[in-house]
Amino acid sequence: MGLLYALGSNACGQLGIGHSEDTSDPQLCHISDSGSQWPAPIDTIKGGSGHTLVQLESGDLYVSGSLKDGRACIDQAVDATSKFCKVPSTAFGGAKVKFCSALWEASTIVTDDNHIYTFGLGPKGELGVGEGVLGTSHTVDRFWPLEEQIIDLASGMSHTVVVLSSGDVYGWGNGRKGQLGEPAEIVWKPRKIPNLDFKVVRAVCGREFTYLVGDDEEGLHAVLGSDKWNIRSDAPAAIPGWEDVGASWGSIFVITSSGDFLSWGRDDHGQLGSDRRIEPFDYIAAGSEHALAITLYDNAVAWGWGEHGNCGHGIDEHGDVKGKWNKINPDTFGKASRVVGVAAGCATSFLWTQLAEGQSPPKLPANIASTG
């Protein structure tokens, strides 16, 4: 059994910790119908400007934060929730969630029966269903061959890409900086990204760029879009042996099988991390202007812009964790727990733990356990 903790920006209740105050200390996340215990292991977490999506390995989806314009996949009489609520499977035609992503004010869902659903606002094509369609929920028309599967999904602030099993990539949304290929324009419906000379297996998105990666043997990769912060021109020729990749709004991160950590792009808030690593990284998660990693020894570290508490304590006078790694206090999770996953959104950070056999989860505060 695992528990989820969160810290950082929380004005809309997007941390799911039972209130709407920012926090620099990891606090236990709450589920509206089951306290703090998740019914299945967490697979991934994605965060938008004020909403958060938690996808479980079971294919169920939970959301917290802003519910405006249907961006969190559910319709409620309230504008926001500070606890995680389960999204009914009817929102996805009764199917399970295979991939999810969060944009600034929208969400994209890929289901296990090969459908794509979009929710929220789409003034720059974020919904992928045509020009002039700006809000609510939609089913994206199928654009890929029946024999192909969607193997990855990624979104930036206002654009989305999907990777197919053939290695082809399609995208929609704001493509004015070339992040969706040429011509550089708003792309209202899914469009194939042209002129890729390798089979893509993974994608991550920054604010105005898309990062595409091929197999780990050759490590071919491409950065599409704006070259602000030298995000394209500073990229290495290849990244052979890559194990994990991530992208913040202006930076790219790569972990390799040999233990190397590569980063390039924006660094004015320490987003690229320090040259002095305390331990090798095993997994990385990139938020808007900060990042987290799990080390090979199950420690969690954060760095970058942490003004809202999303990097924990130890920030400088500018709100940054710069030139160092900020270790998230392990005592928060209990001595018998270990961190098994991290995620980052728009100035939000999430860490989930695995409880040791026989260990009981902490009790929720009475004022939170009793509220809706």
mmCIF file of C-alpha atoms in Angstrom:
data_model
loop_
_atom_site.group_PDB
_atom_site.id
_atom_site.type_symbol
_atom_site.label_atom_id
_atom_site.label_comp_id
_atom_site.label_asym_id
_atom_site.label_seq_id
_atom_site.Cartn_x
_atom_site.Cartn_y
_atom_site.Cartn_z
ATOM 1 C CA MET A 1 0.000 0.000 0.000
ATOM 2 C CA GLY A 2 1.260 3.474 -0.816
ATOM 3 C CA LEU A 3 0.627 7.050 0.217
ATOM 4 C CA LEU A 4 0.865 10.277 -1.750
ATOM 5 C CA TYR A 5 2.401 13.505 -0.436
ATOM 6 C CA ALA A 6 2.405 16.944 -2.023
ATOM 7 C CA LEU A 7 3.969 20.369 -1.586
ATOM 8 C CA GLY A 8 4.033 23.664 -3.454
ATOM 9 C CA SER A 9 1.453 25.959 -5.038
ATOM 10 C CA ASN A 10 -2.071 25.215 -3.884
ATOM 11 C CA ALA A 11 -4.385 28.190 -4.474
ATOM 12 C CA CYS A 12 -6.984 25.991 -6.177
ATOM 13 C CA GLY A 13 -6.512 22.972 -3.916
ATOM 14 C CA GLN A 14 -4.522 21.202 -6.655
ATOM 15 C CA LEU A 15 -2.283 19.450 -4.137
ATOM 16 C CA GLY A 16 -5.270 17.506 -2.812
ATOM 17 C CA ILE A 17 -4.220 17.985 0.821
ATOM 18 C CA GLY A 18 -7.579 19.160 2.168
ATOM 19 C CA HIS A 19 -6.989 22.933 2.039
ATOM 20 C CA SER A 20 -5.828 25.639 -0.388
ATOM 21 C CA GLU A 21 -2.676 27.004 1.250
ATOM 22 C CA ASP A 22 0.814 26.667 -0.236
ATOM 23 C CA THR A 23 3.181 24.421 1.714
ATOM 24 C CA SER A 24 6.929 23.785 1.823
ATOM 25 C CA ASP A 25 6.452 20.589 3.824
ATOM 26 C CA PRO A 26 5.167 17.416 2.136
ATOM 27 C CA GLN A 27 1.602 16.880 3.311
ATOM 28 C CA LEU A 28 -0.510 13.778 2.967
ATOM 29 C CA CYS A 29 -2.965 13.815 0.071
ATOM 30 C CA HIS A 30 -6.586 12.932 0.704
ATOM 31 C CA ILE A 31 -9.106 10.988 -1.351
ATOM 32 C CA SER A 32 -12.715 12.053 -1.022
ATOM 33 C CA ASP A 33 -14.070 8.540 -0.512
ATOM 34 C CA SER A 34 -11.227 6.597 1.123
ATOM 35 C CA GLY A 35 -9.078 8.772 3.385
ATOM 36 C CA SER A 36 -5.427 8.572 2.342
ATOM 37 C CA GLN A 37 -5.196 5.004 1.038
ATOM 38 C CA TRP A 38 -5.155 4.638 -2.731
ATOM 39 C CA PRO A 39 -7.065 1.638 -4.078
ATOM 40 C CA ALA A 40 -4.262 0.768 -6.524
ATOM 41 C CA PRO A 41 -0.629 1.783 -7.095
ATOM 42 C CA ILE A 42 -0.050 5.203 -8.668
ATOM 43 C CA ASP A 43 1.130 5.098 -12.267
ATOM 44 C CA THR A 44 1.631 8.780 -13.103
ATOM 45 C CA ILE A 45 0.663 12.317 -12.052
ATOM 46 C CA LYS A 46 0.224 15.348 -14.303
ATOM 47 C CA GLY A 47 -0.381 18.950 -13.257
ATOM 48 C CA GLY A 48 -1.875 21.969 -15.038
ATOM 49 C CA SER A 49 -2.091 25.554 -13.853
ATOM 50 C CA GLY A 50 -4.539 24.737 -11.075
ATOM 51 C CA HIS A 51 -5.569 21.100 -11.520
ATOM 52 C CA THR A 52 -3.899 17.723 -10.978
ATOM 53 C CA LEU A 53 -4.529 14.298 -12.534
ATOM 54 C CA VAL A 54 -3.529 11.085 -10.745
ATOM 55 C CA GLN A 55 -3.626 7.968 -12.908
ATOM 56 C CA LEU A 56 -3.558 4.609 -11.135
ATOM 57 C CA GLU A 57 -2.132 1.381 -12.530
ATOM 58 C CA SER A 58 -5.718 0.105 -12.556
ATOM 59 C CA GLY A 59 -6.580 2.712 -15.199
ATOM 60 C CA ASP A 60 -8.714 4.783 -12.855
ATOM 61 C CA LEU A 61 -8.258 8.562 -12.759
ATOM 62 C CA TYR A 62 -8.484 10.942 -9.788
ATOM 63 C CA VAL A 63 -8.433 14.745 -9.938
ATOM 64 C CA SER A 64 -8.078 17.688 -7.582
ATOM 65 C CA GLY A 65 -7.953 21.476 -7.822
ATOM 66 C CA SER A 66 -9.794 23.657 -10.300
ATOM 67 C CA LEU A 67 -12.837 22.105 -11.960
ATOM 68 C CA LYS A 68 -13.658 25.148 -14.097
ATOM 69 C CA ASP A 69 -14.641 24.557 -17.711
ATOM 70 C CA GLY A 70 -14.483 20.804 -17.181
ATOM 71 C CA ARG A 71 -10.659 20.866 -17.370
ATOM 72 C CA ALA A 72 -10.375 18.113 -14.741
ATOM 73 C CA CYS A 73 -12.655 15.714 -16.655
ATOM 74 C CA ILE A 74 -15.622 16.014 -14.298
ATOM 75 C CA ASP A 75 -18.594 18.338 -13.948
ATOM 76 C CA GLN A 76 -19.265 19.571 -10.437
ATOM 77 C CA ALA A 77 -21.422 22.252 -8.839
ATOM 78 C CA VAL A 78 -18.264 23.709 -7.245
ATOM 79 C CA ASP A 79 -15.326 25.404 -8.985
ATOM 80 C CA ALA A 80 -12.618 23.482 -7.132
ATOM 81 C CA THR A 81 -11.912 20.589 -4.790
ATOM 82 C CA SER A 82 -9.056 20.208 -2.300
ATOM 83 C CA LYS A 83 -9.382 16.416 -2.169
ATOM 84 C CA PHE A 84 -8.854 13.926 -4.945
ATOM 85 C CA CYS A 85 -12.102 12.784 -6.559
ATOM 86 C CA LYS A 86 -12.507 9.771 -8.800
ATOM 87 C CA VAL A 87 -13.517 10.502 -12.382
ATOM 88 C CA PRO A 88 -16.379 8.216 -13.462
ATOM 89 C CA SER A 89 -15.351 5.918 -16.289
ATOM 90 C CA THR A 90 -18.396 7.148 -18.196
ATOM 91 C CA ALA A 91 -16.342 10.255 -18.963
ATOM 92 C CA PHE A 92 -14.223 7.993 -21.192
ATOM 93 C CA GLY A 93 -16.940 5.777 -22.623
ATOM 94 C CA GLY A 94 -16.487 3.228 -19.850
ATOM 95 C CA ALA A 95 -12.841 2.578 -20.772
ATOM 96 C CA LYS A 96 -9.741 2.699 -18.586
ATOM 97 C CA VAL A 97 -7.099 5.419 -18.809
ATOM 98 C CA LYS A 98 -3.878 4.467 -20.614
ATOM 99 C CA PHE A 99 -2.204 7.915 -20.676
ATOM 100 C CA CYS A 100 -3.112 11.336 -19.343
ATOM 101 C CA SER A 101 -1.643 14.809 -19.691
ATOM 102 C CA ALA A 102 -2.419 18.263 -18.323
ATOM 103 C CA LEU A 103 -2.186 21.558 -20.185
ATOM 104 C CA TRP A 104 -2.643 25.029 -18.685
ATOM 105 C CA GLU A 105 -6.444 24.853 -18.566
ATOM 106 C CA ALA A 106 -7.159 21.513 -20.222
ATOM 107 C CA SER A 107 -6.531 17.774 -20.017
ATOM 108 C CA THR A 108 -5.993 15.003 -22.559
ATOM 109 C CA ILE A 109 -6.843 11.350 -21.965
ATOM 110 C CA VAL A 110 -5.909 8.284 -24.029
ATOM 111 C CA THR A 111 -7.922 5.192 -23.138
ATOM 112 C CA ASP A 112 -7.101 1.512 -23.370
ATOM 113 C CA ASP A 113 -9.582 1.120 -26.225
ATOM 114 C CA ASN A 114 -7.628 3.622 -28.348
ATOM 115 C CA HIS A 115 -9.719 6.763 -28.002
ATOM 116 C CA ILE A 116 -8.571 10.294 -27.201
ATOM 117 C CA TYR A 117 -10.675 12.612 -25.038
ATOM 118 C CA THR A 118 -9.972 16.278 -24.352
ATOM 119 C CA PHE A 119 -11.419 18.472 -21.612
ATOM 120 C CA GLY A 120 -11.331 22.145 -20.681
ATOM 121 C CA LEU A 121 -10.415 25.242 -22.654
ATOM 122 C CA GLY A 122 -8.810 25.270 -26.093
ATOM 123 C CA PRO A 123 -8.370 28.803 -27.430
ATOM 124 C CA LYS A 124 -5.201 27.763 -29.293
ATOM 125 C CA GLY A 125 -6.322 24.358 -30.504
ATOM 126 C CA GLU A 126 -5.569 22.500 -27.264
ATOM 127 C CA LEU A 127 -8.676 20.322 -27.641
ATOM 128 C CA GLY A 128 -7.713 19.005 -31.091
ATOM 129 C CA VAL A 129 -11.238 19.026 -32.479
ATOM 130 C CA GLY A 130 -11.252 21.948 -34.894
ATOM 131 C CA GLU A 131 -11.121 25.711 -35.162
ATOM 132 C CA GLY A 132 -13.581 27.665 -33.059
ATOM 133 C CA VAL A 133 -14.172 24.868 -30.525
ATOM 134 C CA LEU A 134 -13.029 26.418 -27.270
ATOM 135 C CA GLY A 135 -14.359 24.460 -24.300
ATOM 136 C CA THR A 136 -16.105 21.498 -22.574
ATOM 137 C CA SER A 137 -15.320 17.833 -23.357
ATOM 138 C CA HIS A 138 -14.710 16.219 -26.728
ATOM 139 C CA THR A 139 -13.670 13.028 -28.470
ATOM 140 C CA VAL A 140 -10.827 13.545 -30.934
ATOM 141 C CA ASP A 141 -11.506 11.979 -34.321
ATOM 142 C CA ARG A 142 -9.333 8.967 -34.982
ATOM 143 C CA PHE A 143 -6.381 9.918 -37.180
ATOM 144 C CA TRP A 144 -4.080 6.880 -36.896
ATOM 145 C CA PRO A 145 -4.277 3.485 -38.640
ATOM 146 C CA LEU A 146 -6.250 0.746 -36.914
ATOM 147 C CA GLU A 147 -3.194 -1.501 -36.613
ATOM 148 C CA GLU A 148 -1.215 1.125 -34.689
ATOM 149 C CA GLN A 149 -1.228 1.887 -30.993
ATOM 150 C CA ILE A 150 -0.554 5.097 -29.096
ATOM 151 C CA ILE A 151 2.608 4.488 -27.055
ATOM 152 C CA ASP A 152 3.164 7.924 -25.529
ATOM 153 C CA LEU A 153 1.356 11.190 -24.818
ATOM 154 C CA ALA A 154 2.830 14.525 -23.755
ATOM 155 C CA SER A 155 1.580 18.090 -23.361
ATOM 156 C CA GLY A 156 3.110 21.492 -22.757
ATOM 157 C CA MET A 157 1.266 24.617 -21.701
ATOM 158 C CA SER A 158 -0.824 24.723 -24.882
ATOM 159 C CA HIS A 159 0.193 21.882 -27.215
ATOM 160 C CA THR A 160 -0.022 18.085 -27.218
ATOM 161 C CA VAL A 161 1.757 15.290 -29.084
ATOM 162 C CA VAL A 162 1.108 11.557 -29.347
ATOM 163 C CA VAL A 163 3.639 8.919 -30.412
ATOM 164 C CA LEU A 164 2.436 5.932 -32.415
ATOM 165 C CA SER A 165 3.871 2.426 -32.423
ATOM 166 C CA SER A 166 5.196 3.107 -35.942
ATOM 167 C CA GLY A 167 7.336 5.941 -34.565
ATOM 168 C CA ASP A 168 5.229 8.621 -36.216
ATOM 169 C CA VAL A 169 4.238 11.643 -34.123
ATOM 170 C CA TYR A 170 1.079 13.740 -34.361
ATOM 171 C CA GLY A 171 0.370 16.974 -32.565
ATOM 172 C CA TRP A 172 -2.144 19.757 -32.078
ATOM 173 C CA GLY A 173 -2.497 23.062 -30.257
ATOM 174 C CA ASN A 174 -0.227 26.085 -30.279
ATOM 175 C CA GLY A 175 2.479 25.454 -32.840
ATOM 176 C CA ARG A 176 3.487 29.039 -33.575
ATOM 177 C CA LYS A 177 7.101 28.442 -32.507
ATOM 178 C CA GLY A 178 7.454 25.312 -34.633
ATOM 179 C CA GLN A 179 6.934 22.914 -31.720
ATOM 180 C CA LEU A 180 4.515 20.946 -33.928
ATOM 181 C CA GLY A 181 6.654 21.131 -37.047
ATOM 182 C CA GLU A 182 6.114 23.252 -40.121
ATOM 183 C CA PRO A 183 4.195 25.307 -40.943
ATOM 184 C CA ALA A 184 4.521 27.039 -37.568
ATOM 185 C CA GLU A 185 0.925 27.884 -36.705
ATOM 186 C CA ILE A 186 -1.984 26.969 -34.468
ATOM 187 C CA VAL A 187 -2.896 23.377 -35.286
ATOM 188 C CA TRP A 188 -6.592 22.863 -34.644
ATOM 189 C CA LYS A 189 -6.720 19.133 -35.419
ATOM 190 C CA PRO A 190 -4.070 16.402 -35.094
ATOM 191 C CA ARG A 191 -1.365 16.831 -37.732
ATOM 192 C CA LYS A 192 1.585 14.580 -38.486
ATOM 193 C CA ILE A 193 4.958 16.107 -37.616
ATOM 194 C CA PRO A 194 7.010 15.849 -40.816
ATOM 195 C CA ASN A 195 10.676 15.262 -41.576
ATOM 196 C CA LEU A 196 11.586 13.051 -38.619
ATOM 197 C CA ASP A 197 14.462 10.791 -39.646
ATOM 198 C CA PHE A 198 14.222 8.276 -36.792
ATOM 199 C CA LYS A 199 11.578 6.174 -35.057
ATOM 200 C CA VAL A 200 10.306 8.099 -32.034
ATOM 201 C CA VAL A 201 9.536 6.160 -28.850
ATOM 202 C CA ARG A 202 9.196 8.937 -26.266
ATOM 203 C CA ALA A 203 8.076 12.568 -26.134
ATOM 204 C CA VAL A 204 8.082 15.348 -23.548
ATOM 205 C CA CYS A 205 7.024 18.960 -23.997
ATOM 206 C CA GLY A 206 8.271 22.317 -22.793
ATOM 207 C CA ARG A 207 6.383 25.574 -22.980
ATOM 208 C CA GLU A 208 7.372 26.334 -26.590
ATOM 209 C CA PHE A 209 9.192 23.185 -27.690
ATOM 210 C CA THR A 210 8.748 19.447 -28.142
ATOM 211 C CA TYR A 211 11.483 16.935 -27.336
ATOM 212 C CA LEU A 212 11.365 13.639 -29.261
ATOM 213 C CA VAL A 213 13.589 10.653 -28.474
ATOM 214 C CA GLY A 214 14.402 7.449 -30.345
ATOM 215 C CA ASP A 215 15.583 4.095 -29.027
ATOM 216 C CA ASP A 216 18.222 4.034 -26.313
ATOM 217 C CA GLU A 217 20.833 2.229 -28.412
ATOM 218 C CA GLU A 218 21.469 5.071 -30.858
ATOM 219 C CA GLY A 219 19.951 7.811 -28.754
ATOM 220 C CA LEU A 220 18.740 9.889 -31.692
ATOM 221 C CA HIS A 221 16.661 12.863 -30.618
ATOM 222 C CA ALA A 222 15.195 16.140 -31.864
ATOM 223 C CA VAL A 223 14.060 19.413 -30.300
ATOM 224 C CA LEU A 224 11.315 21.169 -32.236
ATOM 225 C CA GLY A 225 10.312 24.775 -31.676
ATOM 226 C CA SER A 226 11.788 27.896 -30.184
ATOM 227 C CA ASP A 227 15.527 28.050 -29.483
ATOM 228 C CA LYS A 228 14.988 30.325 -26.502
ATOM 229 C CA TRP A 229 17.515 29.515 -23.753
ATOM 230 C CA ASN A 230 19.475 27.627 -26.461
ATOM 231 C CA ILE A 231 17.216 24.646 -25.952
ATOM 232 C CA ARG A 232 17.910 23.406 -29.505
ATOM 233 C CA SER A 233 21.423 24.680 -30.138
ATOM 234 C CA ASP A 234 22.858 23.333 -26.848
ATOM 235 C CA ALA A 235 21.440 19.826 -27.303
ATOM 236 C CA PRO A 236 24.063 17.055 -27.584
ATOM 237 C CA ALA A 237 24.397 15.208 -30.882
ATOM 238 C CA ALA A 238 22.809 12.071 -29.408
ATOM 239 C CA ILE A 239 21.909 10.526 -26.039
ATOM 240 C CA PRO A 240 22.815 6.817 -26.334
ATOM 241 C CA GLY A 241 21.936 4.773 -23.279
ATOM 242 C CA TRP A 242 19.214 7.150 -22.101
ATOM 243 C CA GLU A 243 16.922 5.768 -19.413
ATOM 244 C CA ASP A 244 14.633 8.676 -18.580
ATOM 245 C CA VAL A 245 13.935 12.135 -19.969
ATOM 246 C CA GLY A 246 12.006 15.178 -18.796
ATOM 247 C CA ALA A 247 11.267 18.739 -19.830
ATOM 248 C CA SER A 248 10.320 21.837 -17.888
ATOM 249 C CA TRP A 249 9.082 24.996 -19.586
ATOM 250 C CA GLY A 250 12.596 25.918 -20.708
ATOM 251 C CA SER A 251 14.922 23.011 -19.852
ATOM 252 C CA ILE A 252 15.556 19.382 -20.815
ATOM 253 C CA PHE A 253 16.851 16.585 -18.555
ATOM 254 C CA VAL A 254 18.287 13.170 -19.422
ATOM 255 C CA ILE A 255 19.385 10.280 -17.193
ATOM 256 C CA THR A 256 21.579 7.602 -18.807
ATOM 257 C CA SER A 257 22.205 3.964 -17.955
ATOM 258 C CA SER A 258 25.810 4.825 -17.068
ATOM 259 C CA GLY A 259 24.614 7.176 -14.339
ATOM 260 C CA ASP A 260 25.160 10.430 -16.216
ATOM 261 C CA PHE A 261 22.775 13.342 -15.752
ATOM 262 C CA LEU A 262 22.489 15.759 -18.687
ATOM 263 C CA SER A 263 20.615 19.055 -18.656
ATOM 264 C CA TRP A 264 20.483 22.092 -20.880
ATOM 265 C CA GLY A 265 18.324 25.153 -21.431
ATOM 266 C CA ARG A 266 17.092 27.745 -18.958
ATOM 267 C CA ASP A 267 19.075 28.055 -15.734
ATOM 268 C CA ASP A 268 18.356 31.470 -14.211
ATOM 269 C CA HIS A 269 16.602 29.848 -11.228
ATOM 270 C CA GLY A 270 18.914 26.834 -10.977
ATOM 271 C CA GLN A 271 16.686 24.698 -13.204
ATOM 272 C CA LEU A 272 19.626 22.703 -14.583
ATOM 273 C CA GLY A 273 20.770 21.531 -11.165
ATOM 274 C CA SER A 274 24.219 21.405 -9.620
ATOM 275 C CA ASP A 275 27.434 19.859 -10.941
ATOM 276 C CA ARG A 276 27.824 18.123 -7.586
ATOM 277 C CA ARG A 277 25.389 15.236 -7.297
ATOM 278 C CA ILE A 278 25.116 13.500 -3.954
ATOM 279 C CA GLU A 279 23.855 10.231 -5.465
ATOM 280 C CA PRO A 280 23.119 8.898 -8.974
ATOM 281 C CA PHE A 281 19.580 9.530 -10.209
ATOM 282 C CA ASP A 282 17.164 6.743 -11.029
ATOM 283 C CA TYR A 283 14.085 8.703 -12.147
ATOM 284 C CA ILE A 284 13.315 12.336 -12.933
ATOM 285 C CA ALA A 285 10.185 14.510 -13.010
ATOM 286 C CA ALA A 286 10.136 18.024 -14.449
ATOM 287 C CA GLY A 287 7.663 20.748 -13.526
ATOM 288 C CA SER A 288 7.200 24.235 -14.919
ATOM 289 C CA GLU A 289 10.527 25.655 -13.639
ATOM 290 C CA HIS A 290 11.722 23.019 -11.168
ATOM 291 C CA ALA A 291 12.485 19.306 -11.127
ATOM 292 C CA LEU A 292 12.601 16.344 -8.763
ATOM 293 C CA ALA A 293 14.524 13.101 -8.894
ATOM 294 C CA ILE A 294 14.682 9.809 -7.041
ATOM 295 C CA THR A 295 18.215 8.649 -6.374
ATOM 296 C CA LEU A 296 19.463 5.080 -6.552
ATOM 297 C CA TYR A 297 19.204 5.052 -2.749
ATOM 298 C CA ASP A 298 15.516 6.059 -2.755
ATOM 299 C CA ASN A 299 16.102 9.639 -1.658
ATOM 300 C CA ALA A 300 14.074 12.442 -3.224
ATOM 301 C CA VAL A 301 15.748 15.701 -4.239
ATOM 302 C CA ALA A 302 14.415 18.920 -5.776
ATOM 303 C CA TRP A 303 15.959 21.949 -7.450
ATOM 304 C CA GLY A 304 15.055 25.056 -9.449
ATOM 305 C CA TRP A 305 12.417 27.718 -8.839
ATOM 306 C CA GLY A 306 10.758 26.951 -5.502
ATOM 307 C CA GLU A 307 9.012 30.166 -4.479
ATOM 308 C CA HIS A 308 5.740 28.388 -3.708
ATOM 309 C CA GLY A 309 7.374 25.713 -1.548
ATOM 310 C CA ASN A 310 7.536 23.141 -4.337
ATOM 311 C CA CYS A 311 11.239 22.470 -3.675
ATOM 312 C CA GLY A 312 10.786 22.275 0.081
ATOM 313 C CA HIS A 313 12.802 24.361 2.528
ATOM 314 C CA GLY A 314 16.258 25.770 1.895
ATOM 315 C CA ILE A 315 15.465 28.206 -0.913
ATOM 316 C CA ASP A 316 17.510 31.397 -1.334
ATOM 317 C CA GLU A 317 16.289 35.002 -1.170
ATOM 318 C CA HIS A 318 14.987 34.707 -4.732
ATOM 319 C CA GLY A 319 12.960 31.591 -3.986
ATOM 320 C CA ASP A 320 15.421 29.295 -5.788
ATOM 321 C CA VAL A 321 17.287 26.083 -5.083
ATOM 322 C CA LYS A 322 20.335 27.014 -7.118
ATOM 323 C CA GLY A 323 23.734 25.327 -7.293
ATOM 324 C CA LYS A 324 22.653 22.499 -5.009
ATOM 325 C CA TRP A 325 20.183 19.660 -4.560
ATOM 326 C CA ASN A 326 17.484 20.073 -1.934
ATOM 327 C CA LYS A 327 16.829 16.753 -0.208
ATOM 328 C CA ILE A 328 13.178 16.323 0.742
ATOM 329 C CA ASN A 329 13.076 15.425 4.423
ATOM 330 C CA PRO A 330 12.704 11.613 4.597
ATOM 331 C CA ASP A 331 11.333 11.793 8.148
ATOM 332 C CA THR A 332 8.113 13.119 6.618
ATOM 333 C CA PHE A 333 7.306 9.685 5.238
ATOM 334 C CA GLY A 334 8.236 7.546 8.213
ATOM 335 C CA LYS A 335 11.329 5.415 8.657
ATOM 336 C CA ALA A 336 9.640 2.304 7.295
ATOM 337 C CA SER A 337 8.570 3.977 4.020
ATOM 338 C CA ARG A 338 10.524 4.583 0.860
ATOM 339 C CA VAL A 339 9.830 6.995 -1.987
ATOM 340 C CA VAL A 340 8.951 5.061 -5.145
ATOM 341 C CA GLY A 341 7.691 7.853 -7.401
ATOM 342 C CA VAL A 342 7.836 11.610 -7.964
ATOM 343 C CA ALA A 343 5.944 14.023 -10.192
ATOM 344 C CA ALA A 344 5.990 17.758 -10.800
ATOM 345 C CA GLY A 345 3.512 20.257 -12.217
ATOM 346 C CA CYS A 346 3.141 24.024 -12.277
ATOM 347 C CA ALA A 347 5.056 24.824 -9.061
ATOM 348 C CA THR A 348 3.680 21.606 -7.538
ATOM 349 C CA SER A 349 5.548 18.497 -6.380
ATOM 350 C CA PHE A 350 4.265 15.026 -5.562
ATOM 351 C CA LEU A 351 5.994 12.041 -3.960
ATOM 352 C CA TRP A 352 4.472 8.632 -3.389
ATOM 353 C CA THR A 353 5.764 6.058 -0.980
ATOM 354 C CA GLN A 354 5.557 2.359 -0.367
ATOM 355 C CA LEU A 355 4.622 1.327 3.165
ATOM 356 C CA ALA A 356 6.498 -1.550 4.714
ATOM 357 C CA GLU A 357 4.550 -4.684 5.521
ATOM 358 C CA GLY A 358 2.577 -4.175 8.706
ATOM 359 C CA GLN A 359 3.037 -0.399 8.734
ATOM 360 C CA SER A 360 -0.146 1.619 9.303
ATOM 361 C CA PRO A 361 -0.786 4.830 7.372
ATOM 362 C CA PRO A 362 -0.864 8.073 9.386
ATOM 363 C CA LYS A 363 -4.256 9.338 10.470
ATOM 364 C CA LEU A 364 -5.727 12.372 8.767
ATOM 365 C CA PRO A 365 -6.282 15.503 10.861
ATOM 366 C CA ALA A 366 -9.815 15.457 12.262
ATOM 367 C CA ASN A 367 -10.809 18.698 10.524
ATOM 368 C CA ILE A 368 -9.774 17.289 7.138
ATOM 369 C CA ALA A 369 -11.021 13.731 7.589
ATOM 370 C CA SER A 370 -14.512 14.979 8.327
ATOM 371 C CA THR A 371 -14.903 17.473 5.494
ATOM 372 C CA GLY A 372 -16.015 16.878 1.919
#
